[in-house]
Coordinates of C-alpha atoms in Angstrom, one line a residue:
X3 CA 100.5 119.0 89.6
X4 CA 103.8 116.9 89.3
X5 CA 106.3 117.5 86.2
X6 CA 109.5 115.8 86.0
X7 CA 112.6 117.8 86.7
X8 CA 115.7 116.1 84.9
X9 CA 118.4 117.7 87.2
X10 CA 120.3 117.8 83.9
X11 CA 118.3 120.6 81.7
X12 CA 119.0 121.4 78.4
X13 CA 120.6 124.3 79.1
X14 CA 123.5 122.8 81.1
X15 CA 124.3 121.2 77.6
X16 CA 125.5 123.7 74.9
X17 CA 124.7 121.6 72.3
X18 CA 121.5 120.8 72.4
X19 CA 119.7 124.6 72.2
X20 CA 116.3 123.7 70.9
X21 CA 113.8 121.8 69.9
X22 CA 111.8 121.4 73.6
X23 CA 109.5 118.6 73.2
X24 CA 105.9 118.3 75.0
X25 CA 104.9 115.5 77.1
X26 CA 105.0 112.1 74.7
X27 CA 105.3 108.4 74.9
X28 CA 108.8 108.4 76.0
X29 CA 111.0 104.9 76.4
X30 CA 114.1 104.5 77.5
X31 CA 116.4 103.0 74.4
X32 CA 118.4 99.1 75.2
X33 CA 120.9 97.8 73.1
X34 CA 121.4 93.6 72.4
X35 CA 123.5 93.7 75.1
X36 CA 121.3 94.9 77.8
X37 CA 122.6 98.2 78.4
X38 CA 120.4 101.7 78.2
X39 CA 121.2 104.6 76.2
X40 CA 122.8 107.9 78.5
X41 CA 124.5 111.0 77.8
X42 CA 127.3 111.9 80.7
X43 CA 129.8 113.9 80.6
X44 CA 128.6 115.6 76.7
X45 CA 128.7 111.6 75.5
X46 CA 126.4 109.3 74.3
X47 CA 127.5 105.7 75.6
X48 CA 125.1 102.7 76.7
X49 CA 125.6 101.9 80.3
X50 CA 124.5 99.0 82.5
X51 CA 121.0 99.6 84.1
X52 CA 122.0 99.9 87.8
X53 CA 125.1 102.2 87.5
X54 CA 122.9 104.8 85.2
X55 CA 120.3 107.7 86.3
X56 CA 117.5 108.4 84.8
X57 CA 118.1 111.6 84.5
X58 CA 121.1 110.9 82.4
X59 CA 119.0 108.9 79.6
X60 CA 118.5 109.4 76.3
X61 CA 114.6 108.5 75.5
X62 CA 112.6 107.2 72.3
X63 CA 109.7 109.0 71.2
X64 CA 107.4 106.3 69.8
X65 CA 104.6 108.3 68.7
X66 CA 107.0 110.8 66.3
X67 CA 110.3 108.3 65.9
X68 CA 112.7 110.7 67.6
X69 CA 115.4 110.5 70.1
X70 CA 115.1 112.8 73.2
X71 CA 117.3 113.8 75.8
X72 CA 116.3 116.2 78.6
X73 CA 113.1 117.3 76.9
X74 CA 114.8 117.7 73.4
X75 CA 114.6 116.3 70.5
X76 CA 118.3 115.5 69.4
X77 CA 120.3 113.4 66.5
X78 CA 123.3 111.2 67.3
X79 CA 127.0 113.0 66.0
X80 CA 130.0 111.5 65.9
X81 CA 133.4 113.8 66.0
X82 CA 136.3 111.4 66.3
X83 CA 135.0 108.3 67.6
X84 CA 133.0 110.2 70.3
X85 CA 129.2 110.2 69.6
X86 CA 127.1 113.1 71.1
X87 CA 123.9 114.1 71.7
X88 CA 122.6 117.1 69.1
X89 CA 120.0 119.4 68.9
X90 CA 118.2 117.5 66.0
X91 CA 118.0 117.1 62.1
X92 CA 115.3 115.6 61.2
X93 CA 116.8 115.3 57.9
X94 CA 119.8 114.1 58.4
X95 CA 119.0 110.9 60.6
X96 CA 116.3 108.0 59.5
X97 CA 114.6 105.3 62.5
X98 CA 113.0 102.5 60.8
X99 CA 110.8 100.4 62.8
X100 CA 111.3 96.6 62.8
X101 CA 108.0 95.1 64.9
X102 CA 109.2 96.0 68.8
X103 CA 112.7 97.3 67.5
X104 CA 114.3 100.0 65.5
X105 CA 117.1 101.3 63.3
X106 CA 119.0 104.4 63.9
X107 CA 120.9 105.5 60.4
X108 CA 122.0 108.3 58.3
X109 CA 122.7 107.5 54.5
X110 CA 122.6 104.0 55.3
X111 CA 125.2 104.0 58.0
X112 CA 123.8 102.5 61.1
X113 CA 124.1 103.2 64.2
X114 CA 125.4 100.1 66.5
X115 CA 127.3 99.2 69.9
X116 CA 129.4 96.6 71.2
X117 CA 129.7 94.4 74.8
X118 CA 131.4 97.8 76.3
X119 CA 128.6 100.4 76.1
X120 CA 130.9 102.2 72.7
X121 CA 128.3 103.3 69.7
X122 CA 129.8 102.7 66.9
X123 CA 128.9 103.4 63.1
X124 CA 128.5 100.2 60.9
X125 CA 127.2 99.0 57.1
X126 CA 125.4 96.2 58.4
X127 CA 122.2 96.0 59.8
X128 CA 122.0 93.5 61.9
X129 CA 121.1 92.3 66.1
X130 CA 123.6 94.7 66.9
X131 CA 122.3 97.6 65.4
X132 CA 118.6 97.0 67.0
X133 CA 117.4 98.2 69.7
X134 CA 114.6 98.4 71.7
X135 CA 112.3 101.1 73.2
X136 CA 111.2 100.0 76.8
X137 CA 108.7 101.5 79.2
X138 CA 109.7 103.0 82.9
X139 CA 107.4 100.4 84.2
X140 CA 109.9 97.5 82.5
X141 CA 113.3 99.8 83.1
X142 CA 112.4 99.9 87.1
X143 CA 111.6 96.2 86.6
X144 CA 114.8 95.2 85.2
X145 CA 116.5 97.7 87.7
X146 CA 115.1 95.7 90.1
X147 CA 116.1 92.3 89.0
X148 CA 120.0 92.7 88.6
X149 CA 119.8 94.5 92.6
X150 CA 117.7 92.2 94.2
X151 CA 117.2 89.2 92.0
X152 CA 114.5 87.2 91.0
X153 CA 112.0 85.6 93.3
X154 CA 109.3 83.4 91.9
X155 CA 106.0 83.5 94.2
X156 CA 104.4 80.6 91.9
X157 CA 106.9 78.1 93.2
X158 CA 108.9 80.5 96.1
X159 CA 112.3 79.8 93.9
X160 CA 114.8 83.0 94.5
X161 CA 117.6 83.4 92.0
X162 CA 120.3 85.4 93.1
X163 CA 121.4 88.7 91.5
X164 CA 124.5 87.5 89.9
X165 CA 122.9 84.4 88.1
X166 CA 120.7 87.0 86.1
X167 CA 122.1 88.6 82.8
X168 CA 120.2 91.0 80.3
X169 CA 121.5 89.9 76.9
X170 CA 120.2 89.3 73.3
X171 CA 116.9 91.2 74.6
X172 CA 115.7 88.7 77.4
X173 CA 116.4 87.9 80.7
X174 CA 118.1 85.0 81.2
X175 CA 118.5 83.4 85.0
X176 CA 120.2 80.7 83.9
X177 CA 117.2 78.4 83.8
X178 CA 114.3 80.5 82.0
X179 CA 114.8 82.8 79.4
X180 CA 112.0 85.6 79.4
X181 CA 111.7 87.7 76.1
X182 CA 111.9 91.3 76.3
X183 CA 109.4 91.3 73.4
X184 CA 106.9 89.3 75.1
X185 CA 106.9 91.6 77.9
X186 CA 106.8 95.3 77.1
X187 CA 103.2 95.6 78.5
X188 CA 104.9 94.6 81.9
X189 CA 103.3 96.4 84.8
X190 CA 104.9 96.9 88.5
X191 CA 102.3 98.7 89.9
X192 CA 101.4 96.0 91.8
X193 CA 103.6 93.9 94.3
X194 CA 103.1 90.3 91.8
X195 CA 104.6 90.6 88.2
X196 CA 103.5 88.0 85.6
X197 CA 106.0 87.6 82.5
X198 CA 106.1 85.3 79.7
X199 CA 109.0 82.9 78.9
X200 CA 110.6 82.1 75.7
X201 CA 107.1 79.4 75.3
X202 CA 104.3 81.9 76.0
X203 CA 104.3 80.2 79.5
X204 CA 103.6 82.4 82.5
X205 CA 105.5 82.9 85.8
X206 CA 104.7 85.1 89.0
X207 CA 107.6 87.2 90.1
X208 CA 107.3 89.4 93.4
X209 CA 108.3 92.9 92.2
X210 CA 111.1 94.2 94.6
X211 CA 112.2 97.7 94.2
X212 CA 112.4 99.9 97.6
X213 CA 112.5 103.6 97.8
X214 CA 112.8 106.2 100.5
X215 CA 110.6 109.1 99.0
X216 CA 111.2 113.0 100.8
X217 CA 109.2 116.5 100.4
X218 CA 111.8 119.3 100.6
X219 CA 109.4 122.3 100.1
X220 CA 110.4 126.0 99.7
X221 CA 113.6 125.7 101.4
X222 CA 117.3 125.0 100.8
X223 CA 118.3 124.0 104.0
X224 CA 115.3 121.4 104.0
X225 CA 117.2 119.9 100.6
X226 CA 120.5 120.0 103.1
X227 CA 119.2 117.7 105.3
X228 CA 117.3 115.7 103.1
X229 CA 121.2 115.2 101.1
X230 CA 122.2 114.1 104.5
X231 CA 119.4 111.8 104.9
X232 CA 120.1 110.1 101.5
X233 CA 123.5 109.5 102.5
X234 CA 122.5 108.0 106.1
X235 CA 120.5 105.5 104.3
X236 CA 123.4 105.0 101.6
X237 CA 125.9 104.1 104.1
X238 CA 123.6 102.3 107.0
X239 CA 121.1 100.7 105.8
X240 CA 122.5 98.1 103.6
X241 CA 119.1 97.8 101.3
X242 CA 119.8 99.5 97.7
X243 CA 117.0 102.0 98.5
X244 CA 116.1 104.8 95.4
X245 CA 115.3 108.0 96.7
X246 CA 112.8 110.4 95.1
X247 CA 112.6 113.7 96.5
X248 CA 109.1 116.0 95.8
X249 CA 110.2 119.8 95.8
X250 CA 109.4 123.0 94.4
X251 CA 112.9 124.3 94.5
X252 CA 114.1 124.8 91.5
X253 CA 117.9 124.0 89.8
X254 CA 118.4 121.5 92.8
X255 CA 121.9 120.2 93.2
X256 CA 123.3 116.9 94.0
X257 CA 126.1 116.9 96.2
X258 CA 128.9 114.9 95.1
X259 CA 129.2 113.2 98.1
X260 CA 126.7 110.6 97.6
X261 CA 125.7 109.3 94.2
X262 CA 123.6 110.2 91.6
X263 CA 122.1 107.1 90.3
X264 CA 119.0 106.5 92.3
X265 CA 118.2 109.9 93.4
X266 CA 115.4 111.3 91.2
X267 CA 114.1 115.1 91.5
X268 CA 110.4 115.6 90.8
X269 CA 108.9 119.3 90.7
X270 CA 105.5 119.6 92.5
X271 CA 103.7 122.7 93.1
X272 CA 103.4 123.9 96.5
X273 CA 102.1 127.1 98.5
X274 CA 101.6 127.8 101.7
X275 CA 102.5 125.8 105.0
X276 CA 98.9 123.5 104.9
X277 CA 99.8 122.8 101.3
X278 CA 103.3 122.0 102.7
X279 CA 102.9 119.4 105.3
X280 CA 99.8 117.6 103.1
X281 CA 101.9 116.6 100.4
X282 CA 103.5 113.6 101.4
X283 CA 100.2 112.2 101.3
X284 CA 98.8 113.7 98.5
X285 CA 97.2 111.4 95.6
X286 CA 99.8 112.2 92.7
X287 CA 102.7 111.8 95.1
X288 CA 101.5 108.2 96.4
X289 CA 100.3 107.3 92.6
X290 CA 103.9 108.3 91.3
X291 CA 105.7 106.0 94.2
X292 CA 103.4 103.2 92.9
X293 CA 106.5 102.3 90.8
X294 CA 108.1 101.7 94.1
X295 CA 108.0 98.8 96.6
X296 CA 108.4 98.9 99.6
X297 CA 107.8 102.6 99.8
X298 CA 109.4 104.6 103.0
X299 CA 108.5 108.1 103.6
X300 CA 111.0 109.9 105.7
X301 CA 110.9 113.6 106.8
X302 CA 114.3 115.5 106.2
X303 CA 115.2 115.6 109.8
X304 CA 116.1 111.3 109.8
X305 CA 119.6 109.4 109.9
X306 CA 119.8 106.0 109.1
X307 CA 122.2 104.3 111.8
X308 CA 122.0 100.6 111.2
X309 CA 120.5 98.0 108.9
X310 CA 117.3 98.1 107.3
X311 CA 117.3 95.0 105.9
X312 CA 114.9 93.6 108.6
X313 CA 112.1 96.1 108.0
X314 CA 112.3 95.9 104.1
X315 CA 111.6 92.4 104.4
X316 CA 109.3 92.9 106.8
X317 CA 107.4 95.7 104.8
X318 CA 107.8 93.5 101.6
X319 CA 105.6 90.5 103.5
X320 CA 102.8 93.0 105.6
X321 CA 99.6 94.4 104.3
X322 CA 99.9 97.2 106.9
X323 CA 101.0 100.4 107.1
X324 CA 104.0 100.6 109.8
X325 CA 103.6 104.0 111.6
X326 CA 106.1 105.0 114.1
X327 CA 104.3 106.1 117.6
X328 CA 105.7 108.2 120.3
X329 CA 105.6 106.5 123.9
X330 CA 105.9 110.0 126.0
X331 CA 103.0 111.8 125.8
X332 CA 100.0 110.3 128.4
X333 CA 96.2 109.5 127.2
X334 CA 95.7 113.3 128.1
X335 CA 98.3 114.9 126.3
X336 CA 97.4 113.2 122.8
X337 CA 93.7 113.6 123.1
X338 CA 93.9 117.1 124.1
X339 CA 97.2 118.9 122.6
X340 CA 95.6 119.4 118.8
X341 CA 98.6 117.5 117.5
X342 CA 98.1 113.8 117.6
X343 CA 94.7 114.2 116.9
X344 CA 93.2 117.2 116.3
X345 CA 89.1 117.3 117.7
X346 CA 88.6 113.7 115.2
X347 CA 87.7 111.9 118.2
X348 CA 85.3 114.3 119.6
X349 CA 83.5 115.1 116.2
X350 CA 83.5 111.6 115.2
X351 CA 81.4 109.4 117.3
X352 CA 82.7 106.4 116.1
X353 CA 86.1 107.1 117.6
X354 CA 85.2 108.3 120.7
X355 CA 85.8 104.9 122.5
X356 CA 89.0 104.2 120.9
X357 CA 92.3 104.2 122.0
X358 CA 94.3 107.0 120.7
X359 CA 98.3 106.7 119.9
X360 CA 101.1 109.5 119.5
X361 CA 101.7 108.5 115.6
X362 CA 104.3 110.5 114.8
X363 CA 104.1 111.6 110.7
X364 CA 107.6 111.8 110.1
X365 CA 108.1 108.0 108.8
X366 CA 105.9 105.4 107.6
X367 CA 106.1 102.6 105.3
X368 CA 104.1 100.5 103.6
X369 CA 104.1 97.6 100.1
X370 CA 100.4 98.0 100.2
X371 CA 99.6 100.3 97.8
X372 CA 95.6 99.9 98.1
X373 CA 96.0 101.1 101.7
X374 CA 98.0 103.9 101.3
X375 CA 95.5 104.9 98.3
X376 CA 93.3 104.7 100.4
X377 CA 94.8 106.8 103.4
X378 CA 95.9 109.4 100.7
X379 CA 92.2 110.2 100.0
X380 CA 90.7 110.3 103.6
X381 CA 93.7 113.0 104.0
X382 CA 93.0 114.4 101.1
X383 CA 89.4 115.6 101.7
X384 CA 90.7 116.8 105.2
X385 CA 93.6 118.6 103.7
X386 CA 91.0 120.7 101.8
X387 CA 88.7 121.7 104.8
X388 CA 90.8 121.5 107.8
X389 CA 91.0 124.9 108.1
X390 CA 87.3 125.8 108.1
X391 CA 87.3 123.9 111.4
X392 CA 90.4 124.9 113.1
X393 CA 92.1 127.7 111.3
X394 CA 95.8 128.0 110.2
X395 CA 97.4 126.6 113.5
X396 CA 99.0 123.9 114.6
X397 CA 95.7 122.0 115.3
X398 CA 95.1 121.8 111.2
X399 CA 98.3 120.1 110.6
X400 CA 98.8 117.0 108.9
X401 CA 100.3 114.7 111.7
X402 CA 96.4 114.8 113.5
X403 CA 94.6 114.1 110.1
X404 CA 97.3 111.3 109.7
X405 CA 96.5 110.0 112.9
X406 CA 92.8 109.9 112.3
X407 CA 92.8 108.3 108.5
X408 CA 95.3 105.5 110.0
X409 CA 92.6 104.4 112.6
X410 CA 89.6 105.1 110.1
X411 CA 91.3 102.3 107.4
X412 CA 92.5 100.3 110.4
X413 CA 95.2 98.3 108.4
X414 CA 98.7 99.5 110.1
X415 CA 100.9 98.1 112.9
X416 CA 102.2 100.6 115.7
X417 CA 104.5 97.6 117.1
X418 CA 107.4 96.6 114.6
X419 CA 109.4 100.4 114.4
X420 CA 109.2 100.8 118.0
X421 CA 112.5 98.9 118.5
X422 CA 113.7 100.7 115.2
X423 CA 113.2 104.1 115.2
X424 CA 114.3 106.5 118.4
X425 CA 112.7 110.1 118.7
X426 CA 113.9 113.1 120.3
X427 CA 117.2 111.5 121.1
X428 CA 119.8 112.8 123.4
X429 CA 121.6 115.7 122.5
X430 CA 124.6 113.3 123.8
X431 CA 125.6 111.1 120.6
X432 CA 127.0 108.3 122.5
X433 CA 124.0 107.5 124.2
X434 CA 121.8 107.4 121.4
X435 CA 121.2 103.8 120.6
X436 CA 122.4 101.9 117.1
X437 CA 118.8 100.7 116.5
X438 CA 118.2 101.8 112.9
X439 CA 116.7 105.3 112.3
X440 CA 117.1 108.7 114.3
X441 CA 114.7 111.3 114.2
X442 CA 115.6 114.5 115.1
X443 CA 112.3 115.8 116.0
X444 CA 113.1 117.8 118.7
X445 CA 115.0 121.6 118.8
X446 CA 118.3 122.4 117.3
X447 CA 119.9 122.5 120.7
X448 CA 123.5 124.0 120.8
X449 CA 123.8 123.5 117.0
X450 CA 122.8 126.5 114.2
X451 CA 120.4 124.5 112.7
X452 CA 118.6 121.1 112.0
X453 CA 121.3 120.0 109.5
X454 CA 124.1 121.4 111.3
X455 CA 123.0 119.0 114.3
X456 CA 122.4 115.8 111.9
X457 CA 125.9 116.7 110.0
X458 CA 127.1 116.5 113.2
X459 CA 125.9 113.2 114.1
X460 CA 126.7 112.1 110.8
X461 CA 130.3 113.1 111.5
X462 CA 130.1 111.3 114.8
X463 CA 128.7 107.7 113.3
X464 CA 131.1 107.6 110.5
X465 CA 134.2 108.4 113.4
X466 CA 132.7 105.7 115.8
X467 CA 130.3 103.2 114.0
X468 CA 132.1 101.5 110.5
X469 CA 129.5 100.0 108.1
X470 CA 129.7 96.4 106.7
X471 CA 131.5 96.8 103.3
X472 CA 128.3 95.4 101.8
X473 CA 126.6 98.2 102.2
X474 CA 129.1 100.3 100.2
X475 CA 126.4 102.5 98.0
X476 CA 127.0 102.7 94.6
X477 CA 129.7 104.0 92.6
X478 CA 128.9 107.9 92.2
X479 CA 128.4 109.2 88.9
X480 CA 131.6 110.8 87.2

């Protein structure tokens, strides 16, 4: 089962004590001027949509007309000009619903903000003092949109980032204006987005939205190196990746050396080493990162050395699944080792003429979301049985079942990562190649551990090989 973890609880915040709310309808609150309700730093303020976490948001219960911030209900309260979030009195604050919209008052003083993000308290009740509950689905769209831009697949027209503003609740391109209120029912679960313009007419937008997701799983120094993955991809890859890391760790912390915004920590419930190495796969991880596209799984152990650019794009345009293969093992040694692929091709006849590759599990990708559904449940029936057939060792582990549901849906490419991704690379730094991703997959070596040896490396790339200033990653949260 998957909960979500806001790495902010309420119990980091003194003033909210109470009040825990169950799982609702919640929507994240946006203002006339396009910004989204937060609470940083024991402040409520409206920031713009890519400098804010999600974690840091304050959220609209639709079904009860309540505010909400990390699970509790709360009421706005303002000592000298700064507004914070409290634990709530329902009596003391009234939301009055206006069609799509609401009010926020108390005693007839309403709540309102200006261009800067500032709340402010007001008599009038007016555009200003609206706003406007919006779903995840349209808050990772709109993410999306001021990163990447909009790309139109029913005429191929592509509108750069910086001639989009969100403003007077639409989106406006400059051409087209699209009304928020025409378009709360958007849905980027799949990879074309259709929206409604100001006259009910109907455009196709490719949804854009990459993410590297991670499974850090009963282990702290897994979380190290995942950190250290995450800031790889921050400083190297150039794409404006979000990163989602699946854990059952508990009170995770974000080092300050990277930023907040686009990390987002999701509990998951996890025991035992089969349970472990499964859950990349598993159904509720792959249905949560449908809000994702493209979608890169990395394990812990990879550093981002170059641009990515190239294989987003790539990813964005291929129905496949790109797996990343391992070119020094012979025929022999993958049929027969128990770790490429297990005994599938001698229990299944139908494989037992085909050509077997060293897929390695550690990265794949993939915009394809039918596909990866459909790998997800192939390994999800294994997951549960493997171990009647082979018992707890290394020949039940996922990397063979991954092998054999790739071949069984057929629909992946083994080509495009080979000039991308380097495995087991020389413990000599210098003579590993600046070709995009490192995995670590062999042994520690003369280092203390996994993240000792990729902090290292780290240390060495940022001492030898200087990033374009584009890919600058963004500014970390105060």
């Amino acid at each position: 089962m998957i909960t979500p973890s806001p790495y902010f609880t309420a119990t980091h915040n003194p003033s909210i004590a109470a009040g825990v709310t169950s799982r609702r309808d919640l929507k994240y609150i946006m203002d006339f001027h396009g910004k989204i309700l937060s609470n940083k730093n024991n402040a409520l303020h409206f920031c713009e949509i890519v400098d804010i976490s999600k974690n840091d948001c304050v959220m609209f219960d639709s079904d009860n007309l309540r505010l909400t911030y990390a699970g509790v209900d709360i009421c706005v309260n303002e000592v000298d000009g700064v507004f914070h979030a409290l634990a709530s009195n329902k009596a003391s604050s009234y939301i009055e619903m206006d069609n799509a919209f609401f009010y926020y008052s108390s005693k007839k003083i309403f709540l309102s903000s200006n261009e800067d993000g500032q709340l402010l308290l007001t008599k009038l009740r007016e555009k200003w003092e609206k706003f406007l509950p919006i779903t995840e689905d349209m808050f990772l769209f709109l993410r999306s949109i001021s990163l990447h831009g909009l790309h139109y697949t029913d005429n191929g027209q592509i509108i750069d980032k910086g001639s989009i503003e969100l403003k007077s609740f639409a989106i406006q391109d400059g051409i087209n204006n699209f009304p928020m209120e025409y378009n709360l029912d958007i849905s980027v679960k799949n990879k074309n987005i259709y929206i409604a313009d100001k006259f009910a007419c109907i455009r196709k937008i490719a949804f854009r939205n990459p993410a590297v997701y991670f499974c850090a799983l009963s282990s702290k120094e897994i979380l190290t190196s995942v950190f250290a993955s995450i800031e790889s991809y921050s400083l190297y890859s150039e794409v404006d990746f979000s990163y989602v890391i699946f854990t059952n760790v508990e009170n995770v912390k974000i080092p300050n050396t990277i930023s907040h915004n686009r990390i987002e920590i999701i509990n998951v419930e996890s025991t035992g080493l089969i349970d472990h190495v499964y859950k990349r796969y598993e159904k509720e991880v792959i249905e949560k990162m449908r809000l994702y596209n493209p979608v890169i799984y990395s394990d812990a152990d990879i550093v981002c050395n170059n641009s990515l650019k190239s294989l987003e794009n790539y990813l964005i345009k291929t129905e496949n699944i790109l797996v990343n293969t391992e070119d020094r093992y012979d025929a022999a040694t993958i049929e027969n080792s128990g770790w490429f692929i297990a005994s599938f091709k001698k229990d299944d006849a139908l494989l037992r003429d085909t050509e077997i590759d060293a897929i390695n599990s550690g990265f794949f990708g993939y915009s394809s979301k039918e596909n990866m559904m459909d790998v997800s449940s192939m390994i999800g029936i294994i997951s549960k049985n493997i171990i009647k057939r082979h018992g707890l060792s290394h020949w039940a582990y996922d990397q063979s079942a991954f092998n054999y549901a790739i071949i069984k849906n057929g629909n992946y490419d083994k080509k495009y990562l080979k000039s991308i991704v380097q495995n087991w690379p020389s413990a000599n730094f210098h003579e590993i190649p600046i070709c995009g991703l490192v995995h670590f997959c062999g042994g520690v070596g003369n280092f203390s551990s996994k993240s000792e040896k990729m902090r290292s490396y780290m240390m060495y790339l940022k001492n030898t090989h200087k990033r374009n200033p584009a890919s600058n990653p963004p500014t970390q949260a105060q």
